[in-house]
Amino acid sequence: MSDAIKHECGIAQVRLLKPLEYYKEKYGTAFYGVNKMYLLMEKQHNRGQDGAGFASIKLNVQPGERYISRIRSNQSQPIQDIFEQINQRINDEMKEHPEYADDVALQKRKIPYLGELFLGHVRYGTFGKNSIESVHPFLRQNNWMHRNLIVAGNFNMTNVNQLFNNLVELGQHPKEKADTVTIMEKIGHFLDSEVRKLYKKLKKEGYTKQQASPHIAEQLNVAKILKKSSKDWDGGYAMAGLMGHGDSFVLRDPSGIRPCYYYKDDEVVVVASERPVIQTVFNLNFEDIKELDPGHAIITKKNGNVSITKIIEPLERKACSFERNYFSRGSDAEIYKERKMLGRLLMPEVLKAINYDTINTVFSFIPNTAETSFYGMVEAAQDELSRQKNEAILAEKDTLTDERLQEILAHRLRTEKIAIKDVKLRTFITEDSSRDDLVAHVYDVTYGVIKKEDNLVIIDDSIVRGTTLKKSIIKMMDRLNPKQIVVVSSAPQIRYPDCYGIDMARLEDLVAFRAALELLKDDNNYKLVEEVYEKCKQQVNLKDKDVQNFVKEIYEPFTDEQISAKISELLSEPTVEASVKVIYQSVDNLHKACPKNLGDWYFTGDYPTPGGNRVVNRAYINFFEGNKDRAY
């Protein structure tokens, strides 16, 4: 994506179902779980590069022995930093105590991070929050083993204020309003409550506190705790948790907005944000890995029993389509096919833009995640070129010579790597003109492959703000002197803010929104901007379920093509000599390519939860009032 946007996080959870001695015997190390966690997190570093955290729990330890370990980092390479520290600590212990080498029980007792239950997290810090205190997993400590809670998630809640107030009404005093803390305290509240109820019941049956402890662990109803905790949650989430005694869970939101996959055999239970990550790390087949259903939790009890339980009534599935188009690893078999189809479906509009002149057109992509869509687009272009060849041969069949036939068949599709991203240039000068000059050189181009009569078609994953296109890519492409630059987005126009984990919070940052405003000015209809503001203001005190998305009215007077044409103008500065045309994917084609991931609220404004409409209203009010605050 030419516009870098921060987005949702990645989770990894591993539960070993055999004694550690089993892994030492079979795989040569008792640190099998730690090693797998490193790979699971490293394979998901695409989901978060600003911070990472790791936690482990040892099962069945004696009182006085440490059983929870946690480490977090917000260094420049956080995953490597974490595991370098873990490995250093392990190696130091093993060198200092050679007697640990062949004694797994001793290793477990004495060496931190070695256990049966693990939770990892990688994250992007949103809106400036990248302090170590903001890095997951979060830990809620208690002297009662059952009440210790570790939480990490890939999520964003739209109704943090409501959830915070609910905690206050329960008598709590949360230390901050951050949604992670709020969610953890909500789960913690009902965990405490359930433990108390079980203890009272066991006390009546004659058990002492010490005797009651293992029975509480056995009888604790994790599904019941999650049902009570998640009752008022509004957002997209894959929420993972560990309890000190050894129960664990991962819960997915009822719309399936955030992704979650799992695998189980007799050795391990593993959950992660992406299927190919599990597939690669455990050397599995595609069909071995299951997707966790929306509204369901995978719960693993301390005794190793695993259940998939419905926690929240599932809603219409609205899995995030950005996952398929950009965020997830393209090595997933389904995602790879979908991204190619996104490129293929764009070809009819591209052909119109170049007047079907495949001979004088060069196709390329903006590195590097658009490459798969590029392959799909090129395959469709090759089909068109073959059609043109067949048509020419049939039209000239009565007069066709060998020389002319060879001339027709010699036509090849022209594909080149045009845009090359340079090393990350740091805009260390604050003066605007200097910054713009530096930004303009983020990309370099391949010279000598474009002729002045050529069309240059370049595909991007999506165009969010358009800043890099305007300041860098289009200017650099224009240096090659093409006749026309056609920028193709494999995603539709992004018109609305996201509020479920992708960092797109301000309407005025979106080039499609700015284009609609310009069109309203052109039509002398800018009064609509204030009318929509008044409608949004009137809804401020309504309940979320009663709020409507009136921001849609800004776009209603215009066709998709009109908005695309205005975007083309906005992204083409007067110094650019080539004509510039921007082509977007249609929402219908997006759904054809990604039939299982129909979440499209950033394109259509159709938010899957009530909180989404409140967020887009707040974003619009902030825009109109010149308020730079985030909408959630």
XYZ file of C-alpha atoms in Angstrom:
632
model
C 0.000 0.000 0.000
C 1.465 3.330 -0.997
C -0.224 4.999 1.998
C 1.162 3.364 5.112
C -1.605 2.865 7.656
C -1.334 1.236 11.024
C -3.696 -1.589 11.696
C -4.794 -4.432 13.866
C -2.498 -6.637 15.896
C -1.605 -10.319 15.868
C -2.090 -12.925 18.578
C -0.602 -16.357 19.174
C -1.599 -18.818 21.868
C -0.115 -22.270 22.461
C -1.157 -24.900 24.981
C 0.985 -28.028 25.293
C -1.181 -31.044 26.078
C 1.612 -33.443 27.067
C 4.162 -33.312 29.907
C 7.305 -31.344 29.014
C 9.301 -34.588 29.134
C 7.341 -35.762 26.091
C 8.620 -32.838 23.973
C 12.165 -33.352 25.259
C 11.987 -36.984 24.182
C 10.310 -36.406 20.801
C 11.723 -33.043 19.702
C 14.948 -32.895 21.688
C 14.000 -29.954 23.871
C 11.616 -29.039 26.662
C 11.558 -25.538 25.147
C 9.419 -26.750 22.241
C 6.591 -24.369 23.173
C 8.875 -21.335 23.496
C 10.429 -22.086 20.099
C 7.013 -22.420 18.435
C 5.876 -19.147 19.986
C 8.892 -17.355 18.551
C 8.025 -18.632 15.085
C 4.313 -17.816 15.436
C 5.103 -14.263 16.475
C 7.853 -13.720 13.906
C 5.575 -14.994 11.128
C 3.030 -12.359 12.197
C 5.405 -9.410 12.476
C 3.583 -7.965 9.433
C 0.698 -7.288 11.823
C 2.703 -5.220 14.284
C 6.179 -3.757 14.429
C 5.866 -1.237 17.254
C 5.647 -3.603 20.187
C 5.487 -7.235 21.209
C 4.817 -9.221 24.351
C 5.064 -12.797 25.578
C 3.654 -14.556 28.647
C 3.890 -18.118 29.920
C 2.279 -20.168 32.664
C 3.612 -23.287 34.359
C 1.009 -25.839 35.449
C 0.921 -27.692 38.785
C 3.675 -25.802 40.584
C 4.192 -25.769 44.349
C 3.319 -22.685 46.446
C 6.246 -20.305 46.548
C 7.407 -21.212 43.034
C 7.038 -18.663 40.276
C 4.583 -19.838 37.653
C 3.858 -16.711 35.553
C 6.442 -14.994 33.371
C 5.866 -11.999 31.151
C 8.124 -9.886 28.991
C 7.285 -6.946 26.727
C 9.253 -4.709 24.370
C 8.724 -1.544 22.372
C 12.220 -1.531 20.875
C 12.751 -1.153 17.126
C 12.805 -4.958 16.684
C 10.523 -5.974 19.558
C 10.101 -9.687 18.767
C 13.838 -10.220 18.434
C 14.415 -8.159 21.568
C 12.003 -10.300 23.586
C 13.425 -13.625 22.533
C 17.029 -12.482 22.840
C 16.268 -11.670 26.465
C 14.458 -14.977 26.972
C 17.272 -16.974 25.368
C 19.898 -15.086 27.349
C 18.111 -15.840 30.599
C 17.662 -19.523 29.704
C 21.270 -19.912 28.539
C 22.628 -18.207 31.654
C 20.626 -20.562 33.880
C 21.750 -23.637 31.938
C 25.417 -22.593 32.044
C 25.283 -21.801 35.737
C 23.476 -25.060 36.517
C 24.695 -27.868 34.235
C 22.653 -30.287 36.343
C 19.512 -28.877 34.676
C 20.523 -30.244 31.253
C 18.819 -33.631 31.426
C 16.325 -32.932 34.212
C 13.157 -31.452 32.680
C 11.381 -31.238 36.054
C 14.251 -29.142 37.409
C 14.229 -26.954 34.305
C 10.538 -26.282 34.765
C 10.952 -25.399 38.429
C 13.972 -23.158 38.061
C 13.949 -21.611 34.573
C 11.498 -18.807 33.668
C 9.393 -18.865 30.481
C 9.405 -22.660 30.381
C 5.821 -23.853 30.801
C 2.807 -25.437 29.147
C 0.746 -22.366 28.313
C 1.892 -19.398 26.215
C 0.430 -16.144 24.878
C 2.117 -13.798 22.419
C 1.140 -10.490 20.866
C 2.467 -8.147 18.198
C 1.049 -4.677 17.783
C 1.059 -1.328 16.069
C 0.845 1.590 18.463
C -2.176 3.672 17.492
C -2.408 7.464 17.859
C 0.966 7.832 19.560
C 0.485 5.248 22.293
C 3.588 3.141 22.079
C 4.818 3.247 25.656
C 5.714 -0.060 27.235
C 2.574 0.208 29.398
C 0.462 -0.008 26.229
C 2.076 -3.237 25.015
C 0.153 -6.501 25.464
C -0.228 -8.926 27.176
C -1.763 -7.150 30.150
C -1.495 -8.807 33.553
C -3.994 -8.685 36.429
C -2.294 -10.156 39.471
C -3.736 -11.820 42.562
C -2.475 -14.137 45.284
C -5.236 -16.582 44.428
C -3.932 -18.537 41.455
C -7.357 -18.621 39.773
C -7.719 -14.853 39.837
C -4.539 -14.109 37.924
C -5.505 -13.037 34.427
C -3.376 -12.345 31.357
C -5.102 -10.730 28.357
C -3.991 -9.810 24.839
C -6.078 -9.106 21.797
C -6.457 -7.955 18.245
C -9.311 -5.539 18.771
C -10.811 -2.114 19.086
C -13.961 -1.272 21.029
C -16.191 1.577 19.874
C -17.872 2.094 23.261
C -14.961 2.389 25.692
C -16.660 5.174 27.673
C -19.746 3.027 28.258
C -17.621 0.043 29.284
C -15.593 2.242 31.626
C -18.755 3.602 33.240
C -20.071 0.049 33.660
C -16.974 -0.794 35.695
C -17.451 2.273 37.859
C -21.063 1.219 38.471
C -19.741 -2.172 39.598
C -17.752 -0.328 42.264
C -14.374 -0.559 40.539
C -11.833 2.213 40.130
C -10.083 1.515 36.770
C -6.639 3.097 36.456
C -7.320 4.326 32.883
C -9.903 4.288 30.085
C -7.848 2.290 27.576
C -10.018 -0.434 26.070
C -7.507 -3.192 26.913
C -7.534 -2.282 30.596
C -11.313 -1.896 30.560
C -11.838 -5.298 28.925
C -9.381 -7.020 31.254
C -11.036 -5.538 34.341
C -14.469 -6.584 33.082
C -13.319 -10.191 32.618
C -11.461 -9.981 35.924
C -14.575 -8.814 37.737
C -16.627 -11.802 36.646
C -13.682 -14.144 37.177
C -13.447 -12.929 40.786
C -17.190 -13.283 41.172
C -17.230 -16.848 39.848
C -14.313 -17.870 42.082
C -16.087 -16.430 45.143
C -19.309 -18.289 44.320
C -17.470 -21.573 43.863
C -15.570 -21.111 47.116
C -18.789 -20.413 49.045
C -20.342 -23.542 47.604
C -17.295 -25.662 48.434
C -17.055 -24.153 51.923
C -20.607 -25.303 52.631
C -19.519 -28.778 51.544
C -16.799 -28.708 54.209
C -13.712 -27.836 52.167
C -11.006 -25.555 53.570
C -9.652 -22.766 51.374
C -6.607 -24.829 50.534
C -8.674 -27.917 49.751
C -11.113 -25.869 47.665
C -8.445 -24.502 45.312
C -8.086 -27.489 42.917
C -11.871 -27.936 42.807
C -12.323 -24.275 41.856
C -9.883 -24.776 38.986
C -11.808 -27.816 37.831
C -15.288 -26.303 38.122
C -14.570 -22.770 36.886
C -16.968 -22.030 34.007
C -14.920 -19.952 31.565
C -17.765 -19.709 29.035
C -20.064 -18.237 31.683
C -17.429 -15.626 32.594
C -16.987 -14.647 28.949
C -20.735 -14.404 28.335
C -21.161 -11.998 31.237
C -18.031 -9.999 30.402
C -18.762 -9.514 26.695
C -22.425 -8.625 27.081
C -21.936 -4.919 26.237
C -18.869 -5.105 24.001
C -19.193 -3.286 20.668
C -16.278 -3.705 18.311
C -14.146 -6.132 16.371
C -12.010 -8.489 18.420
C -10.123 -11.721 18.803
C -9.564 -11.708 22.553
C -7.110 -14.124 24.158
C -6.661 -14.850 27.831
C -4.820 -17.087 30.283
C -5.829 -17.740 33.887
C -3.164 -18.400 36.476
C -4.221 -21.955 37.234
C -4.064 -22.979 33.555
C -7.415 -22.375 31.816
C -7.205 -20.403 28.562
C -9.524 -18.957 25.926
C -9.746 -17.024 22.679
C -13.047 -15.266 21.892
C -14.018 -13.861 18.486
C -16.491 -11.014 17.925
C -20.015 -11.948 16.740
C -19.575 -10.357 13.294
C -16.263 -12.127 12.683
C -14.595 -8.770 11.980
C -11.184 -9.780 13.285
C -9.643 -13.060 12.079
C -8.910 -16.106 14.231
C -7.728 -19.634 13.337
C -6.916 -22.704 15.412
C -5.459 -26.195 15.254
C -5.632 -29.060 17.738
C -4.118 -32.527 17.973
C -3.082 -34.708 20.919
C 0.099 -32.655 21.495
C -0.918 -29.042 21.148
C -3.694 -26.466 20.844
C -2.624 -23.410 18.860
C -4.533 -20.232 17.969
C -3.310 -17.372 15.775
C -4.564 -14.455 13.714
C -3.569 -16.062 10.415
C -3.961 -19.535 8.945
C -0.642 -19.782 7.004
C 1.278 -18.911 10.156
C -0.013 -22.046 11.896
C 0.344 -24.018 8.670
C 4.022 -23.102 8.282
C 5.102 -23.335 11.926
C 3.521 -26.759 12.479
C 3.937 -28.067 8.910
C 0.215 -28.672 8.369
C -2.157 -28.906 5.444
C -4.584 -26.088 4.651
C -7.618 -28.151 5.695
C -6.083 -29.057 9.083
C -6.582 -25.513 10.339
C -10.052 -24.292 11.280
C -11.480 -20.800 11.470
C -13.043 -19.913 14.823
C -16.698 -19.102 14.200
C -17.940 -15.570 15.010
C -19.267 -15.204 18.546
C -17.517 -18.413 19.643
C -14.626 -19.113 21.970
C -12.088 -21.899 21.971
C -11.628 -22.809 25.630
C -8.927 -25.117 26.954
C -9.296 -26.230 30.547
C -6.334 -26.951 32.789
C -6.984 -30.673 32.374
C -6.542 -30.336 28.583
C -10.195 -30.601 27.587
C -10.891 -28.344 24.595
C -14.305 -26.987 23.642
C -15.662 -24.590 21.027
C -18.506 -22.730 22.730
C -20.966 -20.114 21.486
C -20.560 -17.096 23.772
C -22.460 -14.413 21.852
C -25.206 -14.909 19.290
C -23.478 -14.520 15.907
C -24.519 -11.603 13.700
C -24.288 -11.338 9.924
C -20.707 -12.254 9.058
C -18.751 -9.098 8.229
C -15.150 -10.279 8.253
C -12.787 -7.434 7.381
C -12.104 -7.330 3.640
C -8.926 -5.320 4.245
C -7.558 -8.538 5.744
C -7.824 -10.181 2.347
C -6.684 -7.207 0.321
C -3.727 -6.066 2.386
C -3.073 -7.001 6.002
C -2.822 -10.792 6.012
C 0.089 -12.739 4.603
C -0.465 -13.485 0.941
C 0.850 -17.029 1.402
C -2.615 -18.182 2.488
C -4.046 -20.248 -0.393
C -7.471 -18.564 -0.300
C -6.067 -15.059 0.087
C -3.652 -15.522 -2.810
C -6.503 -16.541 -5.133
C -8.689 -13.681 -3.910
C -5.999 -11.055 -4.468
C -5.387 -12.335 -7.991
C -9.120 -12.156 -8.664
C -9.198 -8.544 -7.426
C -6.639 -7.685 -10.092
C -8.432 -9.678 -12.795
C -11.792 -8.003 -12.110
C -10.276 -4.551 -12.634
C -9.157 -5.302 -16.168
C -12.334 -4.256 -18.059
C -12.058 -0.701 -16.696
C -8.312 -0.622 -17.331
C -8.852 -1.658 -20.964
C -11.327 1.180 -21.443
C -8.841 3.638 -19.950
C -6.085 2.578 -22.375
C -8.489 2.272 -25.306
C -7.634 -1.446 -25.567
C -4.096 -0.532 -26.665
C -2.203 -3.416 -25.016
C 0.765 -2.935 -27.353
C 1.579 0.564 -26.121
C 0.951 -0.125 -22.445
C 3.311 -1.102 -19.646
C 1.837 -2.814 -16.566
C 3.447 -2.576 -13.149
C 2.690 -2.424 -9.426
C 3.580 -0.360 -6.389
C 5.687 -2.608 -4.140
C 5.126 -4.886 -2.688
C 1.808 -6.221 -1.382
C 0.029 -5.267 -4.635
C 2.140 -7.802 -6.509
C -0.411 -10.614 -6.269
C -3.239 -8.438 -7.603
C -0.845 -7.392 -10.357
C -0.502 -11.031 -11.432
C -4.289 -11.313 -11.703
C -4.508 -8.102 -13.702
C -1.747 -9.265 -16.052
C -3.439 -12.628 -16.613
C -6.602 -10.795 -17.642
C -4.556 -8.483 -19.878
C -2.924 -11.529 -21.468
C -6.373 -12.938 -22.198
C -7.261 -9.655 -23.927
C -4.036 -9.708 -25.958
C -4.769 -13.298 -27.053
C -8.266 -12.210 -28.100
C -6.796 -9.356 -30.121
C -4.353 -11.738 -31.826
C -7.133 -14.193 -32.694
C -9.282 -11.358 -34.035
C -6.443 -10.049 -36.211
C -5.659 -13.522 -37.585
C -9.303 -14.237 -38.427
C -9.762 -10.817 -40.021
C -6.746 -11.347 -42.277
C -7.018 -15.115 -42.838
C -7.457 -14.789 -46.611
C -4.362 -12.620 -47.110
C -2.238 -13.710 -44.142
C 1.443 -14.288 -44.899
C 3.958 -16.054 -42.689
C 5.671 -12.732 -42.063
C 2.427 -11.049 -41.007
C 1.463 -14.026 -38.807
C 4.814 -13.845 -37.026
C 4.296 -10.115 -36.561
C 0.910 -10.671 -34.901
C 2.156 -13.519 -32.713
C 5.233 -11.534 -31.651
C 3.144 -9.072 -29.660
C 3.903 -9.522 -25.965
C 2.390 -8.015 -22.881
C 4.810 -5.480 -21.429
C 5.328 -5.815 -17.683
C 8.079 -4.044 -15.787
C 9.077 -3.261 -12.235
C 8.764 0.497 -12.447
C 8.441 1.723 -8.850
C 11.274 0.879 -6.466
C 10.962 1.810 -2.827
C 14.153 3.300 -1.457
C 15.443 2.818 2.043
C 13.192 4.497 4.557
C 13.954 8.180 4.204
C 13.553 10.119 7.405
C 11.913 13.517 7.069
C 14.023 15.083 9.781
C 13.505 18.662 8.558
C 10.244 20.191 9.764
C 10.001 22.932 7.110
C 7.129 21.918 4.772
C 8.965 22.483 1.492
C 11.933 20.409 2.662
C 9.697 17.623 3.907
C 7.814 17.509 0.597
C 11.076 17.179 -1.308
C 12.158 14.256 0.872
C 8.755 12.534 0.613
C 8.954 12.857 -3.177
C 12.020 10.614 -3.158
C 10.610 7.722 -1.133
C 10.218 5.863 -4.450
C 12.589 5.689 -7.387
C 11.769 4.540 -10.921
C 13.244 2.296 -13.583
C 14.360 4.437 -16.495
C 14.504 3.478 -20.155
C 11.491 1.163 -20.459
C 8.718 3.693 -21.188
C 8.153 5.402 -24.537
C 6.339 8.719 -24.891
C 3.373 7.032 -26.631
C 2.944 4.521 -23.783
C 0.263 4.176 -21.179
C 1.671 3.292 -17.764
C -0.741 1.191 -15.670
C 0.310 0.754 -12.056
C -1.737 -1.133 -9.462
C -1.895 -0.386 -5.724
C -3.692 -2.255 -2.924
C -5.740 0.755 -1.943
C -5.596 4.513 -1.964
C -6.390 5.909 1.470
C -5.008 9.433 1.752
C -3.272 9.632 -1.609
C -0.370 11.590 -0.104
C 2.432 9.315 -1.309
C 0.842 9.009 -4.744
C 0.627 12.778 -5.124
C 3.919 13.775 -3.541
C 6.071 10.930 -4.801
C 4.821 8.152 -7.069
C 2.924 10.081 -9.762
C 5.697 12.692 -9.993
C 8.316 9.973 -10.335
C 6.246 8.138 -12.968
C 5.882 11.362 -14.899
C 9.674 11.600 -15.234
C 9.442 8.608 -17.584
C 7.331 10.739 -19.967
C 4.395 8.351 -20.533
C 1.341 9.519 -22.428
C -0.969 8.503 -19.590
C -0.577 7.254 -16.010
C -3.382 4.956 -14.882
C -3.355 4.255 -11.144
C -5.476 1.233 -10.268
C -6.684 0.460 -6.752
C -7.596 -3.162 -6.059
C -9.825 -1.877 -3.222
C -12.852 0.427 -3.595
C -12.870 4.081 -2.549
C -12.275 4.403 1.201
C -14.980 6.836 2.260
C -15.488 6.281 5.986
C -13.270 5.843 9.052
C -12.625 2.421 10.500
C -13.225 1.870 14.201
C -12.416 -1.822 14.648
C -8.629 -1.826 14.606
C -7.352 -0.106 11.454
C -5.923 3.336 12.108
C -8.197 5.406 9.852
C -9.967 7.741 12.243
C -10.296 11.126 10.509
C -12.626 11.731 7.578
C -10.625 14.660 6.245
C -7.606 12.396 5.785
C -9.465 10.299 3.199
C -8.947 11.453 -0.395
C -12.408 10.179 -1.417
C -14.015 12.416 1.221
C -11.979 15.418 0.081
C -13.004 14.696 -3.514
C -16.699 14.643 -2.563
C -16.315 18.013 -0.824
C -14.707 19.488 -3.940
C -17.549 18.156 -6.094
C -20.086 19.774 -3.755
C -18.251 23.087 -4.212
C -18.247 22.619 -7.989
C -22.029 22.083 -7.896
C -22.656 25.034 -5.549
C -24.111 22.563 -3.086
C -21.638 22.939 -0.206
C -24.521 23.842 2.097
C -25.083 20.075 2.335
C -21.931 19.879 4.485
C -23.554 21.948 7.248
C -26.889 20.163 6.886
C -25.205 16.812 7.521
C -23.369 18.353 10.489
C -26.679 19.428 12.049
C -28.115 15.921 11.579
C -25.061 14.404 13.227
C -25.260 16.842 16.158
C -28.899 15.933 16.742
C -27.868 12.318 17.292
C -25.131 12.917 19.871
C -27.269 11.891 22.839
C -29.104 9.023 21.160
C -28.412 5.416 22.034
C -26.060 3.716 19.584
C -28.828 1.519 18.174
C -30.800 4.621 17.140
C -27.940 6.458 15.395
C -27.864 6.648 11.568
C -24.918 7.274 9.279
C -25.862 10.611 7.702
C -22.349 11.060 6.294
C -23.503 8.883 3.389
C -25.416 11.955 2.143
C -22.110 13.663 1.280
C -21.482 11.045 -1.408
C -25.043 10.442 -2.637
C -25.159 13.207 -5.299
C -22.245 11.631 -7.188
C -21.413 8.457 -9.045
C -18.320 6.418 -8.229
C -16.851 7.544 -11.552
C -17.325 11.230 -10.716
C -15.544 10.822 -7.408
C -12.716 8.852 -9.061
C -12.328 11.584 -11.668
C -12.083 14.249 -8.967
C -9.533 12.129 -7.070
C -7.517 11.987 -10.283
C -7.490 15.800 -10.324
C -6.533 16.051 -6.647
C -3.605 13.671 -7.057
C -2.240 15.275 -10.218
C -0.283 18.474 -9.605
C 0.109 21.117 -12.351
C 3.722 20.094 -12.931
C 2.648 16.579 -14.042
C 2.582 16.446 -17.842
C 1.005 13.007 -18.375
C -2.742 12.671 -18.043
C -3.632 10.888 -14.807
C -6.566 8.560 -14.326
C -7.456 6.732 -11.110
C -9.531 3.548 -11.296
C -11.053 1.932 -8.217
C -12.412 -1.542 -7.635
C -16.196 -1.691 -7.330
C -17.755 -2.961 -4.104
C -19.624 -5.642 -6.072
C -16.369 -6.952 -7.532
C -14.737 -6.881 -4.093
C -17.479 -9.190 -2.835
C -17.077 -11.463 -5.855
C -13.368 -11.805 -5.164
C -13.685 -12.140 -1.361
C -17.044 -13.869 -0.842
C -16.302 -14.907 2.752
C -15.115 -11.485 3.921
C -17.980 -9.102 3.305
C -16.960 -6.421 5.808
C -16.999 -3.238 3.711
C -17.960 -0.410 6.101
C -14.952 1.783 5.161
C -16.228 1.673 1.555
C -20.015 1.689 2.044
C -20.609 3.150 5.508
C -22.589 0.037 6.459
C -21.074 -0.584 9.899
C -21.589 -4.069 11.366
C -22.146 -2.834 14.927
C -24.218 0.093 16.280
C -21.091 1.778 17.619
C -19.803 2.291 14.082
C -22.492 4.823 13.229
C -21.728 6.803 16.368
C -18.028 6.827 15.461
C -18.592 8.092 11.906
C -20.924 10.794 13.275
C -18.272 11.905 15.757
C -15.625 11.879 13.006
C -17.813 14.156 10.887
C -18.520 16.526 13.774
C -14.781 16.704 14.480
C -14.100 17.487 10.818
C -16.723 20.240 10.638
C -15.588 21.848 13.899
C -11.906 21.605 13.006
C -11.287 19.299 15.947
C -8.255 17.053 15.401
C -9.282 14.559 18.096
C -9.915 10.957 17.142
C -13.508 9.768 16.841
C -12.938 6.797 19.175
